[in-house]
Amino acid sequence: MILPREKAFTSTQLTEVEGILAEYGCSVTVIAGTTRTIYAISGDERDEEMVSRIEGLEFVERFDRIQAPYRLMHRASDLSSHRVKIGSAFLGEGFHVVAGQCTIDPKNPQYFLETAHAVKEAGAVAIRGGVWKPRTSPNAYQGDDKALEILLRARAETGLPVSTEVMEDRHLQVVIDAGVDIIQIGTRNALNYGLLKLVGKGTAGTNMVVLLKRGMHMGPVDEFLCAAEYIAAGGNPNVVLCPRGTKPELDGYRNFPDESISPLLKARTWAPVVVDPSHSVGKAAYVPFASLAAAAYGADGLNVETHVCGSKGIGDDPKQSITPATLAKLIRDCKEIHSRSAGYLVPVQKA
Ligand code: PEP
Ligand code: MN
């Protein structure tokens, strides 16, 4: 990882750097952070001669060699001052909530539009809504391109950013063309490295945020951070980590709730943590408790399923969605708990 002395290299400086790296079989990806642009190296970056030639350039401040399997996502990386922004909200400052339906029903757009206005009223900073759905059964509703128009209409009406999941290249291209604000990578694709690379490259240099769910079969926390690294290494540092419960489930819950990993993530990475309590416990009645726990564990926010009339919803909405009234109370209570948990510092893990 190369850090420039100024905010970014000029094109002549970048060409000179690339020329040296190429001699050692390495190449560079430009990653524009909020405070500084950094240059990630692909290839074996340990060659001492290459390192000293780069360090010798007067426009280079530093050459960092973090040894962890994830470098850009590391708490000590040059991206550590990068701030991920959703609309006007900076994640990591206060507690922010993305809320909305699991699934947008293209046959009943009024529910989604009503939900969008209601979650805004309740204090959410962005609206979620599934256009395409990864369903366990191929016979279940799979989504519909028409739902994207409804999502965009909700954005136009409320002025809030919108979030939806992509599962394949075509979805990705469609949401990039539409300028969707937050791209969700669901639990099933958290280990789909090909898709993660495409998402990072396809959104490089944009303000698009990638909300990466934790894989439901993921083990060590580092596996999650490595998945995030694929997105950042593609050129987009606007990554949000989203624990959403793992398998095997806790008897009675849909998954094994994992909001408790929030401080572990924060010890290792600078990336914001936004917990999904809905898929974690899988039942609306338990969602408030998982949400409050996430705030207590120091998460930066929630991604929570909410519906104005859950019983008329599709996908997970009849089971999991909370009402806008519950959401409004929850946002207030979580902000309060979060402000208290913010008083406890997480130890920073060394490089
Ligand atoms: C969702 O957010 O509706 C969803 C399908 O999430 P997950 O990938 O966590 O199951
Ligand atoms: Mn869902």
PDB file of N, CA, C and O in Angstrom, residues 42-100:
ATOM      1  N   SER A  42      -1.166  -5.034  -6.015  1.00  0.00           N
ATOM      2  CA  SER A  42      -1.444  -6.447  -6.244  1.00  0.00           C
ATOM      3  C   SER A  42      -0.124  -7.083  -6.634  1.00  0.00           C
ATOM      4  O   SER A  42       0.625  -6.511  -7.421  1.00  0.00           O
ATOM      5  N   GLY A  43       0.112  -8.279  -6.108  1.00  0.00           N
ATOM      6  CA  GLY A  43       1.375  -8.951  -6.377  1.00  0.00           C
ATOM      7  C   GLY A  43       2.161  -9.041  -5.082  1.00  0.00           C
ATOM      8  O   GLY A  43       1.698  -8.608  -4.033  1.00  0.00           O
ATOM      9  N   ASP A  44       3.373  -9.595  -5.159  1.00  0.00           N
ATOM     10  CA  ASP A  44       4.187  -9.752  -3.955  1.00  0.00           C
ATOM     11  C   ASP A  44       4.883  -8.430  -3.646  1.00  0.00           C
ATOM     12  O   ASP A  44       5.831  -8.033  -4.321  1.00  0.00           O
ATOM     13  N   GLU A  45       4.376  -7.776  -2.609  1.00  0.00           N
ATOM     14  CA  GLU A  45       4.894  -6.427  -2.332  1.00  0.00           C
ATOM     15  C   GLU A  45       6.039  -6.428  -1.335  1.00  0.00           C
ATOM     16  O   GLU A  45       6.376  -5.398  -0.779  1.00  0.00           O
ATOM     17  N   ARG A  46       6.672  -7.618  -1.148  1.00  0.00           N
ATOM     18  CA  ARG A  46       7.714  -7.665  -0.119  1.00  0.00           C
ATOM     19  C   ARG A  46       9.123  -7.420  -0.646  1.00  0.00           C
ATOM     20  O   ARG A  46      10.074  -7.378   0.110  1.00  0.00           O
ATOM     21  N   ASP A  47       9.294  -7.314  -1.974  1.00  0.00           N
ATOM     22  CA  ASP A  47      10.638  -7.143  -2.537  1.00  0.00           C
ATOM     23  C   ASP A  47      11.272  -5.853  -2.005  1.00  0.00           C
ATOM     24  O   ASP A  47      10.793  -4.754  -2.269  1.00  0.00           O
ATOM     25  N   GLU A  48      12.375  -6.026  -1.253  1.00  0.00           N
ATOM     26  CA  GLU A  48      13.005  -4.879  -0.576  1.00  0.00           C
ATOM     27  C   GLU A  48      13.471  -3.812  -1.558  1.00  0.00           C
ATOM     28  O   GLU A  48      13.377  -2.623  -1.300  1.00  0.00           O
ATOM     29  N   GLU A  49      14.002  -4.294  -2.694  1.00  0.00           N
ATOM     30  CA  GLU A  49      14.523  -3.334  -3.682  1.00  0.00           C
ATOM     31  C   GLU A  49      13.369  -2.478  -4.224  1.00  0.00           C
ATOM     32  O   GLU A  49      13.478  -1.258  -4.328  1.00  0.00           O
ATOM     33  N   MET A  50      12.257  -3.151  -4.538  1.00  0.00           N
ATOM     34  CA  MET A  50      11.094  -2.418  -5.054  1.00  0.00           C
ATOM     35  C   MET A  50      10.611  -1.406  -4.013  1.00  0.00           C
ATOM     36  O   MET A  50      10.368  -0.242  -4.319  1.00  0.00           O
ATOM     37  N   VAL A  51      10.535  -1.861  -2.762  1.00  0.00           N
ATOM     38  CA  VAL A  51      10.051  -0.986  -1.693  1.00  0.00           C
ATOM     39  C   VAL A  51      10.940   0.236  -1.564  1.00  0.00           C
ATOM     40  O   VAL A  51      10.471   1.381  -1.502  1.00  0.00           O
ATOM     41  N   SER A  52      12.269   0.032  -1.575  1.00  0.00           N
ATOM     42  CA  SER A  52      13.123   1.218  -1.359  1.00  0.00           C
ATOM     43  C   SER A  52      13.105   2.140  -2.571  1.00  0.00           C
ATOM     44  O   SER A  52      13.211   3.358  -2.419  1.00  0.00           O
ATOM     45  N   ARG A  53      12.914   1.590  -3.773  1.00  0.00           N
ATOM     46  CA  ARG A  53      12.810   2.489  -4.937  1.00  0.00           C
ATOM     47  C   ARG A  53      11.553   3.360  -4.842  1.00  0.00           C
ATOM     48  O   ARG A  53      11.574   4.534  -5.172  1.00  0.00           O
ATOM     49  N   ILE A  54      10.449   2.739  -4.401  1.00  0.00           N
ATOM     50  CA  ILE A  54       9.204   3.515  -4.256  1.00  0.00           C
ATOM     51  C   ILE A  54       9.366   4.537  -3.128  1.00  0.00           C
ATOM     52  O   ILE A  54       9.021   5.708  -3.262  1.00  0.00           O
ATOM     53  N   GLU A  55       9.928   4.083  -2.014  1.00  0.00           N
ATOM     54  CA  GLU A  55      10.084   5.000  -0.869  1.00  0.00           C
ATOM     55  C   GLU A  55      11.027   6.159  -1.199  1.00  0.00           C
ATOM     56  O   GLU A  55      10.953   7.220  -0.597  1.00  0.00           O
ATOM     57  N   GLY A  56      11.899   5.916  -2.170  1.00  0.00           N
ATOM     58  CA  GLY A  56      12.858   6.953  -2.561  1.00  0.00           C
ATOM     59  C   GLY A  56      12.230   8.094  -3.374  1.00  0.00           C
ATOM     60  O   GLY A  56      12.829   9.156  -3.544  1.00  0.00           O
ATOM     61  N   LEU A  57      11.033   7.894  -3.882  1.00  0.00           N
ATOM     62  CA  LEU A  57      10.382   8.950  -4.682  1.00  0.00           C
ATOM     63  C   LEU A  57       9.939  10.079  -3.754  1.00  0.00           C
ATOM     64  O   LEU A  57       9.316   9.822  -2.717  1.00  0.00           O
ATOM     65  N   GLU A  58      10.268  11.317  -4.119  1.00  0.00           N
ATOM     66  CA  GLU A  58      10.013  12.405  -3.152  1.00  0.00           C
ATOM     67  C   GLU A  58       8.531  12.679  -2.953  1.00  0.00           C
ATOM     68  O   GLU A  58       8.133  13.251  -1.945  1.00  0.00           O
ATOM     69  N   PHE A  59       7.666  12.204  -3.872  1.00  0.00           N
ATOM     70  CA  PHE A  59       6.228  12.440  -3.695  1.00  0.00           C
ATOM     71  C   PHE A  59       5.519  11.290  -2.963  1.00  0.00           C
ATOM     72  O   PHE A  59       4.304  11.271  -2.846  1.00  0.00           O
ATOM     73  N   VAL A  60       6.318  10.312  -2.480  1.00  0.00           N
ATOM     74  CA  VAL A  60       5.732   9.203  -1.710  1.00  0.00           C
ATOM     75  C   VAL A  60       5.988   9.428  -0.225  1.00  0.00           C
ATOM     76  O   VAL A  60       7.107   9.701   0.191  1.00  0.00           O
ATOM     77  N   GLU A  61       4.911   9.339   0.579  1.00  0.00           N
ATOM     78  CA  GLU A  61       5.121   9.512   2.022  1.00  0.00           C
ATOM     79  C   GLU A  61       5.546   8.207   2.676  1.00  0.00           C
ATOM     80  O   GLU A  61       6.461   8.167   3.482  1.00  0.00           O
ATOM     81  N   ARG A  62       4.880   7.111   2.303  1.00  0.00           N
ATOM     82  CA  ARG A  62       5.125   5.853   3.008  1.00  0.00           C
ATOM     83  C   ARG A  62       4.756   4.650   2.161  1.00  0.00           C
ATOM     84  O   ARG A  62       3.911   4.739   1.276  1.00  0.00           O
ATOM     85  N   PHE A  63       5.397   3.558   2.437  1.00  0.00           N
ATOM     86  CA  PHE A  63       5.038   2.274   1.825  1.00  0.00           C
ATOM     87  C   PHE A  63       4.676   1.372   3.000  1.00  0.00           C
ATOM     88  O   PHE A  63       5.519   1.069   3.829  1.00  0.00           O
ATOM     89  N   ASP A  64       3.395   0.993   3.095  1.00  0.00           N
ATOM     90  CA  ASP A  64       2.954   0.197   4.241  1.00  0.00           C
ATOM     91  C   ASP A  64       2.898  -1.270   3.897  1.00  0.00           C
ATOM     92  O   ASP A  64       2.372  -1.635   2.861  1.00  0.00           O
ATOM     93  N   ARG A  65       3.418  -2.086   4.805  1.00  0.00           N
ATOM     94  CA  ARG A  65       3.302  -3.524   4.579  1.00  0.00           C
ATOM     95  C   ARG A  65       2.615  -4.179   5.774  1.00  0.00           C
ATOM     96  O   ARG A  65       3.253  -4.674   6.683  1.00  0.00           O
ATOM     97  N   ILE A  66       1.286  -4.135   5.746  1.00  0.00           N
ATOM     98  CA  ILE A  66       0.531  -4.788   6.819  1.00  0.00           C
ATOM     99  C   ILE A  66       0.497  -6.267   6.483  1.00  0.00           C
ATOM    100  O   ILE A  66       0.235  -6.652   5.350  1.00  0.00           O
ATOM    101  N   GLN A  67       0.783  -7.102   7.462  1.00  0.00           N
ATOM    102  CA  GLN A  67       0.917  -8.538   7.188  1.00  0.00           C
ATOM    103  C   GLN A  67      -0.389  -9.329   7.334  1.00  0.00           C
ATOM    104  O   GLN A  67      -0.447 -10.484   6.960  1.00  0.00           O
ATOM    105  N   ALA A  68      -1.433  -8.703   7.890  1.00  0.00           N
ATOM    106  CA  ALA A  68      -2.705  -9.427   8.053  1.00  0.00           C
ATOM    107  C   ALA A  68      -3.241  -9.832   6.678  1.00  0.00           C
ATOM    108  O   ALA A  68      -2.890  -9.207   5.675  1.00  0.00           O
ATOM    109  N   PRO A  69      -4.089 -10.864   6.604  1.00  0.00           N
ATOM    110  CA  PRO A  69      -4.617 -11.283   5.288  1.00  0.00           C
ATOM    111  C   PRO A  69      -5.494 -10.202   4.659  1.00  0.00           C
ATOM    112  O   PRO A  69      -5.725 -10.203   3.468  1.00  0.00           O
ATOM    113  N   TYR A  70      -5.976  -9.284   5.468  1.00  0.00           N
ATOM    114  CA  TYR A  70      -6.699  -8.134   4.929  1.00  0.00           C
ATOM    115  C   TYR A  70      -5.844  -6.916   5.270  1.00  0.00           C
ATOM    116  O   TYR A  70      -5.365  -6.775   6.396  1.00  0.00           O
ATOM    117  N   ARG A  71      -5.588  -6.097   4.298  1.00  0.00           N
ATOM    118  CA  ARG A  71      -4.685  -4.962   4.522  1.00  0.00           C
ATOM    119  C   ARG A  71      -5.450  -3.652   4.528  1.00  0.00           C
ATOM    120  O   ARG A  71      -5.311  -2.828   5.401  1.00  0.00           O
ATOM    121  N   LEU A  72      -6.276  -3.485   3.477  1.00  0.00           N
ATOM    122  CA  LEU A  72      -7.016  -2.216   3.364  1.00  0.00           C
ATOM    123  C   LEU A  72      -8.027  -2.072   4.483  1.00  0.00           C
ATOM    124  O   LEU A  72      -8.285  -0.972   4.973  1.00  0.00           O
ATOM    125  N   MET A  73      -8.621  -3.190   4.903  1.00  0.00           N
ATOM    126  CA  MET A  73      -9.659  -3.139   5.931  1.00  0.00           C
ATOM    127  C   MET A  73      -9.059  -3.072   7.328  1.00  0.00           C
ATOM    128  O   MET A  73      -9.776  -2.878   8.301  1.00  0.00           O
ATOM    129  N   HIS A  74      -7.754  -3.267   7.436  1.00  0.00           N
ATOM    130  CA  HIS A  74      -7.110  -3.311   8.747  1.00  0.00           C
ATOM    131  C   HIS A  74      -7.240  -1.980   9.471  1.00  0.00           C
ATOM    132  O   HIS A  74      -7.168  -0.914   8.857  1.00  0.00           O
ATOM    133  N   ARG A  75      -7.420  -2.072  10.754  1.00  0.00           N
ATOM    134  CA  ARG A  75      -7.577  -0.881  11.588  1.00  0.00           C
ATOM    135  C   ARG A  75      -6.379   0.074  11.444  1.00  0.00           C
ATOM    136  O   ARG A  75      -6.525   1.283  11.583  1.00  0.00           O
ATOM    137  N   ALA A  76      -5.198  -0.496  11.155  1.00  0.00           N
ATOM    138  CA  ALA A  76      -3.996   0.346  11.045  1.00  0.00           C
ATOM    139  C   ALA A  76      -3.718   0.765   9.597  1.00  0.00           C
ATOM    140  O   ALA A  76      -2.683   1.355   9.312  1.00  0.00           O
ATOM    141  N   SER A  77      -4.627   0.452   8.690  1.00  0.00           N
ATOM    142  CA  SER A  77      -4.384   0.782   7.281  1.00  0.00           C
ATOM    143  C   SER A  77      -4.492   2.286   7.050  1.00  0.00           C
ATOM    144  O   SER A  77      -5.035   3.021   7.874  1.00  0.00           O
ATOM    145  N   ASP A  78      -3.972   2.723   5.922  1.00  0.00           N
ATOM    146  CA  ASP A  78      -4.053   4.150   5.593  1.00  0.00           C
ATOM    147  C   ASP A  78      -5.485   4.591   5.318  1.00  0.00           C
ATOM    148  O   ASP A  78      -5.748   5.771   5.168  1.00  0.00           O
ATOM    149  N   LEU A  79      -6.387   3.619   5.238  1.00  0.00           N
ATOM    150  CA  LEU A  79      -7.800   3.971   5.046  1.00  0.00           C
ATOM    151  C   LEU A  79      -8.502   4.224   6.377  1.00  0.00           C
ATOM    152  O   LEU A  79      -9.698   4.507   6.396  1.00  0.00           O
ATOM    153  N   SER A  80      -7.754   4.100   7.479  1.00  0.00           N
ATOM    154  CA  SER A  80      -8.429   4.146   8.789  1.00  0.00           C
ATOM    155  C   SER A  80      -9.137   5.474   9.051  1.00  0.00           C
ATOM    156  O   SER A  80     -10.034   5.529   9.882  1.00  0.00           O
ATOM    157  N   SER A  81      -8.762   6.525   8.333  1.00  0.00           N
ATOM    158  CA  SER A  81      -9.463   7.802   8.551  1.00  0.00           C
ATOM    159  C   SER A  81     -10.646   7.944   7.580  1.00  0.00           C
ATOM    160  O   SER A  81     -11.338   8.959   7.598  1.00  0.00           O
ATOM    161  N   HIS A  82     -10.847   6.927   6.739  1.00  0.00           N
ATOM    162  CA  HIS A  82     -11.948   6.989   5.772  1.00  0.00           C
ATOM    163  C   HIS A  82     -13.283   6.882   6.499  1.00  0.00           C
ATOM    164  O   HIS A  82     -13.440   6.069   7.400  1.00  0.00           O
ATOM    165  N   ARG A  83     -14.241   7.695   6.087  1.00  0.00           N
ATOM    166  CA  ARG A  83     -15.566   7.665   6.701  1.00  0.00           C
ATOM    167  C   ARG A  83     -16.597   7.288   5.648  1.00  0.00           C
ATOM    168  O   ARG A  83     -16.613   7.867   4.558  1.00  0.00           O
ATOM    169  N   VAL A  84     -17.432   6.334   5.965  1.00  0.00           N
ATOM    170  CA  VAL A  84     -18.466   5.915   5.033  1.00  0.00           C
ATOM    171  C   VAL A  84     -19.724   6.745   5.314  1.00  0.00           C
ATOM    172  O   VAL A  84     -20.138   6.894   6.462  1.00  0.00           O
ATOM    173  N   LYS A  85     -20.297   7.262   4.232  1.00  0.00           N
ATOM    174  CA  LYS A  85     -21.410   8.182   4.380  1.00  0.00           C
ATOM    175  C   LYS A  85     -22.669   7.617   3.711  1.00  0.00           C
ATOM    176  O   LYS A  85     -22.602   7.135   2.582  1.00  0.00           O
ATOM    177  N   ILE A  86     -23.794   7.674   4.420  1.00  0.00           N
ATOM    178  CA  ILE A  86     -25.087   7.298   3.821  1.00  0.00           C
ATOM    179  C   ILE A  86     -25.928   8.563   3.812  1.00  0.00           C
ATOM    180  O   ILE A  86     -26.319   9.059   4.883  1.00  0.00           O
ATOM    181  N   GLY A  87     -26.190   9.104   2.642  1.00  0.00           N
ATOM    182  CA  GLY A  87     -26.882  10.392   2.564  1.00  0.00           C
ATOM    183  C   GLY A  87     -26.026  11.429   3.273  1.00  0.00           C
ATOM    184  O   GLY A  87     -24.853  11.599   2.946  1.00  0.00           O
ATOM    185  N   SER A  88     -26.612  12.063   4.304  1.00  0.00           N
ATOM    186  CA  SER A  88     -25.812  13.055   5.026  1.00  0.00           C
ATOM    187  C   SER A  88     -25.266  12.487   6.339  1.00  0.00           C
ATOM    188  O   SER A  88     -24.669  13.206   7.127  1.00  0.00           O
ATOM    189  N   ALA A  89     -25.498  11.186   6.582  1.00  0.00           N
ATOM    190  CA  ALA A  89     -25.059  10.583   7.847  1.00  0.00           C
ATOM    191  C   ALA A  89     -23.690   9.921   7.704  1.00  0.00           C
ATOM    192  O   ALA A  89     -23.490   9.095   6.800  1.00  0.00           O
ATOM    193  N   PHE A  90     -22.764  10.288   8.584  1.00  0.00           N
ATOM    194  CA  PHE A  90     -21.464   9.622   8.614  1.00  0.00           C
ATOM    195  C   PHE A  90     -21.566   8.428   9.551  1.00  0.00           C
ATOM    196  O   PHE A  90     -21.883   8.597  10.736  1.00  0.00           O
ATOM    197  N   LEU A  91     -21.317   7.227   9.039  1.00  0.00           N
ATOM    198  CA  LEU A  91     -21.358   6.050   9.910  1.00  0.00           C
ATOM    199  C   LEU A  91     -20.141   6.120  10.833  1.00  0.00           C
ATOM    200  O   LEU A  91     -19.046   6.488  10.407  1.00  0.00           O
ATOM    201  N   GLY A  92     -20.368   5.771  12.086  1.00  0.00           N
ATOM    202  CA  GLY A  92     -19.286   5.894  13.066  1.00  0.00           C
ATOM    203  C   GLY A  92     -19.473   7.130  13.922  1.00  0.00           C
ATOM    204  O   GLY A  92     -18.815   7.293  14.945  1.00  0.00           O
ATOM    205  N   GLU A  93     -20.363   8.007  13.517  1.00  0.00           N
ATOM    206  CA  GLU A  93     -20.722   9.169  14.339  1.00  0.00           C
ATOM    207  C   GLU A  93     -22.198   9.017  14.669  1.00  0.00           C
ATOM    208  O   GLU A  93     -23.058   9.185  13.797  1.00  0.00           O
ATOM    209  N   GLY A  94     -22.487   8.629  15.882  1.00  0.00           N
ATOM    210  CA  GLY A  94     -23.886   8.398  16.269  1.00  0.00           C
ATOM    211  C   GLY A  94     -24.361   7.030  15.808  1.00  0.00           C
ATOM    212  O   GLY A  94     -23.553   6.147  15.495  1.00  0.00           O
ATOM    213  N   PHE A  95     -25.674   6.853  15.768  1.00  0.00           N
ATOM    214  CA  PHE A  95     -26.280   5.555  15.461  1.00  0.00           C
ATOM    215  C   PHE A  95     -27.293   5.767  14.339  1.00  0.00           C
ATOM    216  O   PHE A  95     -28.194   6.600  14.465  1.00  0.00           O
ATOM    217  N   HIS A  96     -27.118   5.042  13.243  1.00  0.00           N
ATOM    218  CA  HIS A  96     -27.953   5.304  12.068  1.00  0.00           C
ATOM    219  C   HIS A  96     -28.667   4.029  11.605  1.00  0.00           C
ATOM    220  O   HIS A  96     -28.089   2.949  11.634  1.00  0.00           O
ATOM    221  N   VAL A  97     -29.884   4.218  11.132  1.00  0.00           N
ATOM    222  CA  VAL A  97     -30.714   3.058  10.809  1.00  0.00           C
ATOM    223  C   VAL A  97     -31.196   3.077   9.354  1.00  0.00           C
ATOM    224  O   VAL A  97     -31.713   4.087   8.869  1.00  0.00           O
ATOM    225  N   VAL A  98     -30.994   1.931   8.703  1.00  0.00           N
ATOM    226  CA  VAL A  98     -31.544   1.695   7.365  1.00  0.00           C
ATOM    227  C   VAL A  98     -32.751   0.801   7.588  1.00  0.00           C
ATOM    228  O   VAL A  98     -32.636  -0.231   8.254  1.00  0.00           O
ATOM    229  N   ALA A  99     -33.912   1.193   7.083  1.00  0.00           N
ATOM    230  CA  ALA A  99     -35.115   0.398   7.357  1.00  0.00           C
ATOM    231  C   ALA A  99     -36.015   0.356   6.131  1.00  0.00           C
ATOM    232  O   ALA A  99     -35.990   1.250   5.282  1.00  0.00           O
ATOM    233  N   GLY A 100     -36.803  -0.702   6.080  1.00  0.00           N
ATOM    234  CA  GLY A 100     -37.739  -0.845   4.963  1.00  0.00           C
ATOM    235  C   GLY A 100     -38.069  -2.307   4.768  1.00  0.00           C
ATOM    236  O   GLY A 100     -37.641  -3.171   5.540  1.00  0.00           O
TER     237      GLY A 100
END
